[in-house]
Coordinates of C-alpha atoms in Angstrom, one line a residue:
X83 CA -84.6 55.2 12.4
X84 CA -85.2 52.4 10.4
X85 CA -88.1 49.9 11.1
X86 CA -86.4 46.8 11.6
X87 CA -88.6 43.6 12.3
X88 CA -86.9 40.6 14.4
X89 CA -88.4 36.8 13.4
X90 CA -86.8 33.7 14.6
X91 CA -86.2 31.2 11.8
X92 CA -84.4 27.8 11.3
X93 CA -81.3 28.2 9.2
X94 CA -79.5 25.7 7.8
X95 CA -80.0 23.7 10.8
X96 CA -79.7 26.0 13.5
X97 CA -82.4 28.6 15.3
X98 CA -81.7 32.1 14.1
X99 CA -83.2 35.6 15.3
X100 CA -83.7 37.5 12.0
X101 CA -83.8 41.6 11.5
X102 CA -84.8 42.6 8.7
X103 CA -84.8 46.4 7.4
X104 CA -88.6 47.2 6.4
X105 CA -89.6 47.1 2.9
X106 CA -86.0 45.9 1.6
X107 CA -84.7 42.6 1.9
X108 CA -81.8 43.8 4.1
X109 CA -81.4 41.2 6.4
X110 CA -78.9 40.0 9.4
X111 CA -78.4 37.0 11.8
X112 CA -77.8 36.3 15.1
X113 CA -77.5 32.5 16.5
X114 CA -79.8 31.6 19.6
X115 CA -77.6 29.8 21.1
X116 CA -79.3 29.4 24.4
X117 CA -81.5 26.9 23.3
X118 CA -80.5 23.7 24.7
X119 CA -81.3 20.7 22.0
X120 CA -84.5 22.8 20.2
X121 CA -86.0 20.0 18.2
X122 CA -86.9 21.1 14.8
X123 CA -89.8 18.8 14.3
X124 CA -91.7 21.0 17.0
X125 CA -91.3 24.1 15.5
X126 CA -93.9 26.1 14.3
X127 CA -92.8 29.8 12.4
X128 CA -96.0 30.9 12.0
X129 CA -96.7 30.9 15.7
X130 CA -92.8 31.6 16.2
X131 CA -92.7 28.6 19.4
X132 CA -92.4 25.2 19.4
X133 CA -95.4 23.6 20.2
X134 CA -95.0 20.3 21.6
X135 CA -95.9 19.9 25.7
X136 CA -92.5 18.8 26.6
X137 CA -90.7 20.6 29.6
X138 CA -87.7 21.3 27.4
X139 CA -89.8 22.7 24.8
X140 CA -91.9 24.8 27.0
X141 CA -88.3 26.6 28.8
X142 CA -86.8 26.6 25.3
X143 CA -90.1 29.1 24.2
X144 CA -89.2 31.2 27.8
X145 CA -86.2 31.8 26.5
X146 CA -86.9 32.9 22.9
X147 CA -89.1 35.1 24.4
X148 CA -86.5 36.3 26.6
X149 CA -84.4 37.1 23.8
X150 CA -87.1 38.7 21.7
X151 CA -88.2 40.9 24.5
X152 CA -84.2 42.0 24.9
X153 CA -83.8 42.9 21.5
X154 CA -87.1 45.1 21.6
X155 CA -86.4 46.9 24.5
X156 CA -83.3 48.2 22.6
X157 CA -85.0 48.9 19.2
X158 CA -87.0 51.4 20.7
X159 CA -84.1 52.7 23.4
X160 CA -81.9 53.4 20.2
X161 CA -81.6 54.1 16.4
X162 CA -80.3 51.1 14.3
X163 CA -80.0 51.4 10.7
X164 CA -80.0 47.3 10.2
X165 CA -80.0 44.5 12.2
X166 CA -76.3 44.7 11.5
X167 CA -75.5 47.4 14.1
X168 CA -78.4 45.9 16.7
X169 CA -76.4 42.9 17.2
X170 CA -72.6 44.5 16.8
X171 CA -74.7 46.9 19.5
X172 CA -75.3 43.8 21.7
X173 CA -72.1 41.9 21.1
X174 CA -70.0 45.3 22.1
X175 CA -72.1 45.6 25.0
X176 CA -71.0 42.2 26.1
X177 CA -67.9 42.5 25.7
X178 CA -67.7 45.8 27.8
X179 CA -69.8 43.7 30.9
X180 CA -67.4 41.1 30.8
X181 CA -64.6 43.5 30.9
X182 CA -66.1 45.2 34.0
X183 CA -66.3 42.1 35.7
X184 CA -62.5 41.2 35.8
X185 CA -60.5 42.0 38.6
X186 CA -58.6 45.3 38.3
X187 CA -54.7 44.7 38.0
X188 CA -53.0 45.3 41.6
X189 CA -50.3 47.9 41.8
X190 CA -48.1 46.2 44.2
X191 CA -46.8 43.1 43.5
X192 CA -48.8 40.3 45.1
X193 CA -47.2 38.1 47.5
X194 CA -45.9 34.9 45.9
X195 CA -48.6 31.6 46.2
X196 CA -47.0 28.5 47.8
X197 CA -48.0 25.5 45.7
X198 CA -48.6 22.2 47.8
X199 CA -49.5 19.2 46.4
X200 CA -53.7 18.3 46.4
X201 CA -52.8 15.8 48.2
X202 CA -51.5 17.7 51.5
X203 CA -54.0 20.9 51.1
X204 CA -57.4 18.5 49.9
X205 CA -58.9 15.9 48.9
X206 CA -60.9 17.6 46.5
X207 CA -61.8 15.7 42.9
X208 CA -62.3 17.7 39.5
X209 CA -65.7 16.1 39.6
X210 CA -66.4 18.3 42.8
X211 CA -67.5 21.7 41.4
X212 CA -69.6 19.7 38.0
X213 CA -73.0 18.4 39.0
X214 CA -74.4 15.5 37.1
X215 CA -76.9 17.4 34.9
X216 CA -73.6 20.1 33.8
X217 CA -71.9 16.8 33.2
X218 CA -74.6 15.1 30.5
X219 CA -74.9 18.3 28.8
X220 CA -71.2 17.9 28.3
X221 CA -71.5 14.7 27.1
X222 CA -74.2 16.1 24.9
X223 CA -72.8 18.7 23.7
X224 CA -69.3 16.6 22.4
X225 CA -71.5 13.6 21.1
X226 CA -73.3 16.1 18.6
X227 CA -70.5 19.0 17.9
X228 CA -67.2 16.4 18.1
X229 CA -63.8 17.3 17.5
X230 CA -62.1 14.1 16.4
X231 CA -65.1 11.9 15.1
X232 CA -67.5 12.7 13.2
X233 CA -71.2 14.1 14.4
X234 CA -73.4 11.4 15.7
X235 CA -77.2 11.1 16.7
X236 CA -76.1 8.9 19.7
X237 CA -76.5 12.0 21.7
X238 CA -80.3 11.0 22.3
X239 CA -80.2 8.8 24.8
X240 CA -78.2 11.1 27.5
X241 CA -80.5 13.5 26.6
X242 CA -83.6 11.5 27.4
X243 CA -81.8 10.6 30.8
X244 CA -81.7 14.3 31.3
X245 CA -85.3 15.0 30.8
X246 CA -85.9 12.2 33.4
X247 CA -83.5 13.6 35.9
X248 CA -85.2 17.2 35.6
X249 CA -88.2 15.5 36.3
X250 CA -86.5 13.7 39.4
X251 CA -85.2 16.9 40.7
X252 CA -82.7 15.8 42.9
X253 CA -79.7 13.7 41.7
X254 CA -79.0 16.3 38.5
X255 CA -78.2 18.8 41.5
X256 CA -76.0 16.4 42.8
X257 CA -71.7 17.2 42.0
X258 CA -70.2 14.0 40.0
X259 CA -68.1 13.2 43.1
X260 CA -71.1 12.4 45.3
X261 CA -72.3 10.2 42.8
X262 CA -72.3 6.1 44.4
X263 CA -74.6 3.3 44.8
X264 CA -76.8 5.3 46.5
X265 CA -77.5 7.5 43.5
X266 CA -78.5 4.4 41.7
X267 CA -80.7 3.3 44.5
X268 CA -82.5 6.7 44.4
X269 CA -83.0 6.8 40.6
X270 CA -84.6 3.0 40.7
X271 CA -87.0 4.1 43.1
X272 CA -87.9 7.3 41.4
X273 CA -88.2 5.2 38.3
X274 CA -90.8 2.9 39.9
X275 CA -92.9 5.4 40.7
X276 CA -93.5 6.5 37.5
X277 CA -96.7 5.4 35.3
X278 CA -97.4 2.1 35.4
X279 CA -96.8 -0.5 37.3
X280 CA -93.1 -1.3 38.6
X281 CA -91.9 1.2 36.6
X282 CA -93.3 -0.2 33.0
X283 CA -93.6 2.5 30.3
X284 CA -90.0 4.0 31.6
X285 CA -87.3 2.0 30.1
X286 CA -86.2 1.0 33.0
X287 CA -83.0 -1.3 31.7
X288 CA -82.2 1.7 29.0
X289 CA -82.6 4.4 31.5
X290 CA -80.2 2.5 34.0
X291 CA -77.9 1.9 31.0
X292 CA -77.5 5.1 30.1
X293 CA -77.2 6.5 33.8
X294 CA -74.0 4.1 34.3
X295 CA -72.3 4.9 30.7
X296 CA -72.2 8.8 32.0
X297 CA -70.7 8.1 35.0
X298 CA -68.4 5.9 33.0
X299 CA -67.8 9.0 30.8
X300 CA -67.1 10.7 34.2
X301 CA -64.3 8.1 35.5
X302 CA -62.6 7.7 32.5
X303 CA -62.0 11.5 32.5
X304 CA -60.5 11.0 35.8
X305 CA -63.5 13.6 37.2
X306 CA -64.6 11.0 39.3
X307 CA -63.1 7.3 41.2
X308 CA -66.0 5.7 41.7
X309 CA -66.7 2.9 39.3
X310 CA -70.3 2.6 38.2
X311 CA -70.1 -1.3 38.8
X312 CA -74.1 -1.2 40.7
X313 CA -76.2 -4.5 39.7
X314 CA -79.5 -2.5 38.9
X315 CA -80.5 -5.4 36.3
X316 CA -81.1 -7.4 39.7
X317 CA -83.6 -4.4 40.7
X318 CA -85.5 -4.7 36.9
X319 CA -89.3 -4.8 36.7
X320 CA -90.6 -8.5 35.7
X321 CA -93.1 -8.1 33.0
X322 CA -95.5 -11.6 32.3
X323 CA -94.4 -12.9 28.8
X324 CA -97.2 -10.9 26.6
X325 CA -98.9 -13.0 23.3
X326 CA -97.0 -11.4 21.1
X327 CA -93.7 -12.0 23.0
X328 CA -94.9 -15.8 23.2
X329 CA -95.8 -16.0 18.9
X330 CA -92.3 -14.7 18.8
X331 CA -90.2 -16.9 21.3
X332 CA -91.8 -19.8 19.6
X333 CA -90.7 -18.8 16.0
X334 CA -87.2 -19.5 17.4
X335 CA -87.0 -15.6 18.0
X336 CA -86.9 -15.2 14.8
X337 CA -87.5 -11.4 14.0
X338 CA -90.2 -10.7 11.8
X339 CA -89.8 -10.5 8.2
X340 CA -91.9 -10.8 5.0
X341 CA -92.4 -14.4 3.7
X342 CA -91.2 -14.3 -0.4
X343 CA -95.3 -14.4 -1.2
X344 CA -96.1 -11.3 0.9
X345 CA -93.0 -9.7 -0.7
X346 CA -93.8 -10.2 -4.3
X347 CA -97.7 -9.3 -3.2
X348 CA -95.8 -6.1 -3.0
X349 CA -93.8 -5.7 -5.7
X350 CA -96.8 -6.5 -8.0
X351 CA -99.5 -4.5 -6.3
X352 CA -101.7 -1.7 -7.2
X353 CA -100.7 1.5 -5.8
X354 CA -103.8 3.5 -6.2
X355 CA -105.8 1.1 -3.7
X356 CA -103.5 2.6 -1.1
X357 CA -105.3 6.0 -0.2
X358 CA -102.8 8.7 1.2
X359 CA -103.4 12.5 1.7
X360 CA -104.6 14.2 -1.6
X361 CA -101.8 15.9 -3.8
X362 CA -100.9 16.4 -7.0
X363 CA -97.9 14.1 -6.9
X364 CA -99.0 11.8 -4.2
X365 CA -99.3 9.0 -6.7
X366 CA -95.3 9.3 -8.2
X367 CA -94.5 9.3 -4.5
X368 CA -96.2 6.1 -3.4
X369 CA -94.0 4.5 -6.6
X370 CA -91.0 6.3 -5.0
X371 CA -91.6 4.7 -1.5
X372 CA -92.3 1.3 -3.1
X373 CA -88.9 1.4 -5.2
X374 CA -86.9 3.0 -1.9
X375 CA -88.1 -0.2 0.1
X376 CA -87.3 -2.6 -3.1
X377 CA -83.4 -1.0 -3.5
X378 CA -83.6 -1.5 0.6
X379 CA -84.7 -5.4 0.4
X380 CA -81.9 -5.8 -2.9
X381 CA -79.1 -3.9 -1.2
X382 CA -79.8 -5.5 2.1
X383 CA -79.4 -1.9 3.7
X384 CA -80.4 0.3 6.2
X385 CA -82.8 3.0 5.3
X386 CA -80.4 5.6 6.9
X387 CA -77.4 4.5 3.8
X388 CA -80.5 4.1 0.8
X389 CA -81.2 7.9 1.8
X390 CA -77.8 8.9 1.6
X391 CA -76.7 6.5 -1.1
X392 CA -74.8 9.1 -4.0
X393 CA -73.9 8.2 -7.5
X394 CA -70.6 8.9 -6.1
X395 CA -71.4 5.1 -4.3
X396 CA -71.9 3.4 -7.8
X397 CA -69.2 2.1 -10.7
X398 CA -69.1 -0.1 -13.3
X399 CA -66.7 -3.0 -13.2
X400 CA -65.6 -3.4 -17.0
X401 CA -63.9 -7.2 -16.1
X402 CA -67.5 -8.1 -14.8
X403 CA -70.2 -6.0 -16.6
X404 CA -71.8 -5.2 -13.4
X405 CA -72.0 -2.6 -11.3
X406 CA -70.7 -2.3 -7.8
X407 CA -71.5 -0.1 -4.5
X408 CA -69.8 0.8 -2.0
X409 CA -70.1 3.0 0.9
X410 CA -69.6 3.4 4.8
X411 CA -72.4 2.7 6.8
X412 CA -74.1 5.4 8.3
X413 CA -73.9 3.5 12.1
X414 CA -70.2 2.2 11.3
X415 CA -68.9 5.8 9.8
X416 CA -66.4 6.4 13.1
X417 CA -64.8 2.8 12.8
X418 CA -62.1 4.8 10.5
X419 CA -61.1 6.9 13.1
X420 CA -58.7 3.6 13.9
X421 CA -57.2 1.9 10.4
X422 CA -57.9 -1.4 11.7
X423 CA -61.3 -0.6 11.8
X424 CA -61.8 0.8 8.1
X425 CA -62.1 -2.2 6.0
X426 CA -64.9 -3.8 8.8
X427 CA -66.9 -0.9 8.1
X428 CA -66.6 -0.3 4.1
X429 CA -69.9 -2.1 2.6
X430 CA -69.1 -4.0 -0.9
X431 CA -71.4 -5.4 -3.1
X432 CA -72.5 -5.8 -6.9
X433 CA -76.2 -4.7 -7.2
X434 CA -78.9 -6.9 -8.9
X435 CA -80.2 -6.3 -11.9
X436 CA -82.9 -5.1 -10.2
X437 CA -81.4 -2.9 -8.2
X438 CA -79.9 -1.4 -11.5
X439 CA -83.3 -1.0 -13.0
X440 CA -84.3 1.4 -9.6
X441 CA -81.2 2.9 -9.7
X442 CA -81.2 3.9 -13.2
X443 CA -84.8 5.1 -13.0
X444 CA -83.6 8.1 -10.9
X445 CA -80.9 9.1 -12.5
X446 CA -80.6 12.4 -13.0
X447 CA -83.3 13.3 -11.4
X448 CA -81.3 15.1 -7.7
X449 CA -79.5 17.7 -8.3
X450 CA -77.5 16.9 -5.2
X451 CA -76.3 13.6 -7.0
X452 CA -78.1 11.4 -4.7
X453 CA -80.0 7.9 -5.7
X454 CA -83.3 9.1 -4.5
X455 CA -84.9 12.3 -5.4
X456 CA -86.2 13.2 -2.2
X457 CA -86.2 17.3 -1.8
X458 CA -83.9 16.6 1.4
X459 CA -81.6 15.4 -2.0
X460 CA -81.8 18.5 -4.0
X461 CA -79.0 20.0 -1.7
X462 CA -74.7 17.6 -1.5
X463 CA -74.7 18.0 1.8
X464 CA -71.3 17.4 4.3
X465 CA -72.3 15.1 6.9
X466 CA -68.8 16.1 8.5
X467 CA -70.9 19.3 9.3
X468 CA -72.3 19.5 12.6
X469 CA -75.1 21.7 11.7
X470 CA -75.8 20.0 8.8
X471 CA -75.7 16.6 9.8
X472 CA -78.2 16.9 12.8
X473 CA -80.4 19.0 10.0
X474 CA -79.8 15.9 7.7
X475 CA -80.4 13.4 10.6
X476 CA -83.9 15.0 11.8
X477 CA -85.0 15.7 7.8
X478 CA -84.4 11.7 7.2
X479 CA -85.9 10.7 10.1
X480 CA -89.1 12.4 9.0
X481 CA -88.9 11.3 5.7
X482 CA -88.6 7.5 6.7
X483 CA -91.9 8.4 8.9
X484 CA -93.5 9.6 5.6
X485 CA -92.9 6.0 4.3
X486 CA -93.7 4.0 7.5
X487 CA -97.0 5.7 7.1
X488 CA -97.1 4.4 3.7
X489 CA -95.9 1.2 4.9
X490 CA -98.5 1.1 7.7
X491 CA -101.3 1.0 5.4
X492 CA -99.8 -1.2 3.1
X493 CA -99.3 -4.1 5.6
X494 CA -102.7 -3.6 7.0
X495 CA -103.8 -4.0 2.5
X496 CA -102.1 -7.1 2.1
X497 CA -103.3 -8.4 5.6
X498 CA -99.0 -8.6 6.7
X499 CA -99.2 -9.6 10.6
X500 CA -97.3 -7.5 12.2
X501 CA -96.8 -3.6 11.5
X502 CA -95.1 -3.2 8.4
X503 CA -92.1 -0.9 8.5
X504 CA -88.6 -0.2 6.7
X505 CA -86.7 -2.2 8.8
X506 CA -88.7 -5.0 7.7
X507 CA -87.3 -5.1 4.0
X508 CA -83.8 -5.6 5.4
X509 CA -84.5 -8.4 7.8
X510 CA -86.1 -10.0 5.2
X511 CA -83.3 -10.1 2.4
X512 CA -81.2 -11.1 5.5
X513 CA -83.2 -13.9 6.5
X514 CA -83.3 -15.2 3.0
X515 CA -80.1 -15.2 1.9
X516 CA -79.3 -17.0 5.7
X517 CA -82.1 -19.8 4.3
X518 CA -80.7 -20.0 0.7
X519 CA -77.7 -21.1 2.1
X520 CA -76.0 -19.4 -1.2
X521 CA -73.7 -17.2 0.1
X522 CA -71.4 -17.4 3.2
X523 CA -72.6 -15.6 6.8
X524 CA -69.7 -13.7 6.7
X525 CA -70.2 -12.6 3.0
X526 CA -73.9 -12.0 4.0
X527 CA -72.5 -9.7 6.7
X528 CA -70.0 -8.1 4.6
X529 CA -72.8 -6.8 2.0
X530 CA -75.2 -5.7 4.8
X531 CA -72.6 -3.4 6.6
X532 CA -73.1 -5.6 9.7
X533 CA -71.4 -8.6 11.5
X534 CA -71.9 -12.4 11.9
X535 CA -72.7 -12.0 15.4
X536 CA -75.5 -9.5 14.9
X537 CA -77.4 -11.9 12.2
X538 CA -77.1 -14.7 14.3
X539 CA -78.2 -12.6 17.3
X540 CA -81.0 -10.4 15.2
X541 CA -81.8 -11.7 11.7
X542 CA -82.0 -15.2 10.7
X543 CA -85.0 -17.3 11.5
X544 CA -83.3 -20.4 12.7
X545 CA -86.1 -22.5 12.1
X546 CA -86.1 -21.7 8.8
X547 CA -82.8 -21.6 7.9
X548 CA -82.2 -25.1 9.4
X549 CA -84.7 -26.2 7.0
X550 CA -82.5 -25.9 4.1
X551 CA -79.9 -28.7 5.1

């Protein structure tokens, strides 16, 4: 018998049970995929469990367990020469339970079924044998492993409503077809009697959102009649207007953004009075977060598509001299599942001469071909992967952490008031170019990979802006 060891491990994106043959670097595979949503950032090899106090966490570490305990049971039952033949073992084994468990063929010939419409027999709904929380793992499910558009993160928020529901108890029991008015009645009331006070620290409107856009999803695949027309914002918590809320109503409600002083106090300052954890390279890497939010503020960009940005992105226009970049936005990248949709998404621009400079400081530097060097850039990845987009998508989300950390420290340097974050450096740029009056909205918009209707709603700082008439 060989002396096969089993370790879970995160590969390429997905939870793995590993066997490997003792003293030889033998080693096989098997998916776990009984985890529902495992969330990489909790995961901890060393103590093979994820280690975060969430409920989802804590039944996804029952069920490795589970799995691990299975597999041990037959390692010492049997001789397995690799982990090879331990999971053909398992998947044979299956195969013959599932065999077992059909009906055995009859040997007369069954009397023929008389097929009446559902109408006559029933008035049963498809919605009748899937219960709410079968149904937003569905939607959960499709969202993150599509077969038309491409993978999305948008998953989140049905899977935040599911946490709540589990907590609930009751309505994620419930089958879609008893689903009404009632049910949103029921979740309101659960909701405030949460923590806080009528329901605050719950996301009341968000929650109540997302509750009505599933059962949307539900009636739109004709599981389901009832339309999910319920007026819960009538039911929403009031809040009193905080100081903060009241500074920013009376900036014209304006979004915060960096005035061009603060902004060049940035550009020009001196990095090493910004004291981060101790490392050899921690010094290159404050310069690299500084020059990430600069190419951010000249390219107007999220920092999702300044992550992702690939030389691929950049020309050189010979009629011009410059260069140009142009991409699909990471939010907008399903718009070209429709034609008519395409050209609204594609982002056009000619970058800065600034933005050249950063650009051309990097290059060369990722071997993936990407702008940045980051060591999530050392790999070209295909975001048209499931598995390696959600890998991608939870990597550069902790990478923008990294530099909102940075950032944090920064604004509290250069006395910013507010906390200082990415998102800043692209509101910023916006607003300005709104208050130069330079360029029109819709060429703004056109640059940013947004719309007209989202700076007017989000960006511009009115007050400002009117100044320059």
């Amino acid at each position: 018998m060989a002396n096969i060891s089993l370790k879970f491990t995160n590969r390429n994106g997905r939870f793995c049970l590993c066997a490997t043959v003792k003293g030889t670097s033998i080693r096989h595979y098997r998916a776990v995929d009984e985890l529902r949503n495992p969330d990489f950032k909790t995961w901890d090899k060393s103590a093979q469990r994820f280690v975060s106090r969430r409920p989802i966490d804590s039944a996804n570490n029952k069920i490795l367990s589970d799995v691990l305990r299975h597999y041990e049971d037959l390692l010492e039952k049997y001789d397995f020469e690799s982990g090879r033949e331990l999971f053909a073992y398992q998947e044979e084994t299956e195969l013959l339970a599932a065999q077992e468990s059909k009906p055995k063929p009859q040997l007369s010939k069954p009397p023929k079924k008389t097929v009446t419409p559902p109408s006559v027999t029933s008035n049963a709904m498809p919605g009748d044998n899937m219960t709410l929380g079968k149904w937003l793992e569905q939607i959960i499910e499709e969202i993150k492993n599509p077969k038309r558009l491409k993978p999305s993160a948008s998953y989140q928020g049905y899977l935040t409503l599911l946490h709540k529901l589990e907590a609930e108890g009751k309505l994620i029991k419930q089958p879609l077809t008893a689903l009404g008015d009632n049910s949103f009645v029921q979740l309101i009331k659960w909701l405030n009697k949460q923590k806080g006070k009528n329901g605050k620290g719950t996301n009341f409107i968000g929650t109540m959102k997302i509750f009505a856009a599933a059962i949307s999803r539900a009636r739109k695949a004709r599981l389901i009649t009832y339309r999910p027309d319920f007026p819960y914002m009538d039911y929403a918590p009031i809040h009193k207007v905080t100081d903060k809320a009241k500074d920013f109503l009376s900036n014209g409600g304006a979004v915060q953004s960096l005035t061009p002083e603060q902004y060049e106090q940035f550009v020009q300052m001196d990095l090493s009075e910004i004291k981060m954890a101790r490392g050899p390279q921690m010094e290159y890497y404050k310069e690299l977060y500084r020059d990430f939010c600069m190419l951010l503020y000249e390219m107007k960009s999220r920092p999702i598509d300044i992550l992702r940005l690939h030389w691929d992105n950049i020309a050189y226009d010979a009629n011009t001299k410059r260069f140009t970049c142009t991409y699909i936005p990471a939010k907008k990248k399903n718009y070209g599942a429709s034609s008519k949709h395409t050209s609204k998404a594609l982002v056009i621009q000619y970058l800065s001469p600034k933005a050249v400079e950063i650009v051309m400081k990097y290059q060369g530097k990722s071997k993936g071909g990407y702008i940045f060097p980051f060591a999530l850039n050392q790999t070209k990845w295909n975001l048209n992967d499931p598995q390696q987009f959600h890998y991608h998508y939870y990597k550069g989300n902790h990478i923008c952490g990294q530099i909102n950390r940075f950032l944090h420290k920064v604004g509290k340097y250069l006395g910013v008031p507010f906390q200082l974050t990415l998102y800043a450096f692209r509101r910023t740029a916006i607003t300005q170019a709104v208050t130069e009056n330079k360029m029109p909205l819709a060429m703004i918009a056109k640059t940013a990979g947004t719309s007209v209707e989202m700076i007017e709603a989000h960006y511009a700082n009115y007050l400002h802006a009117l100044a320059a008439y």
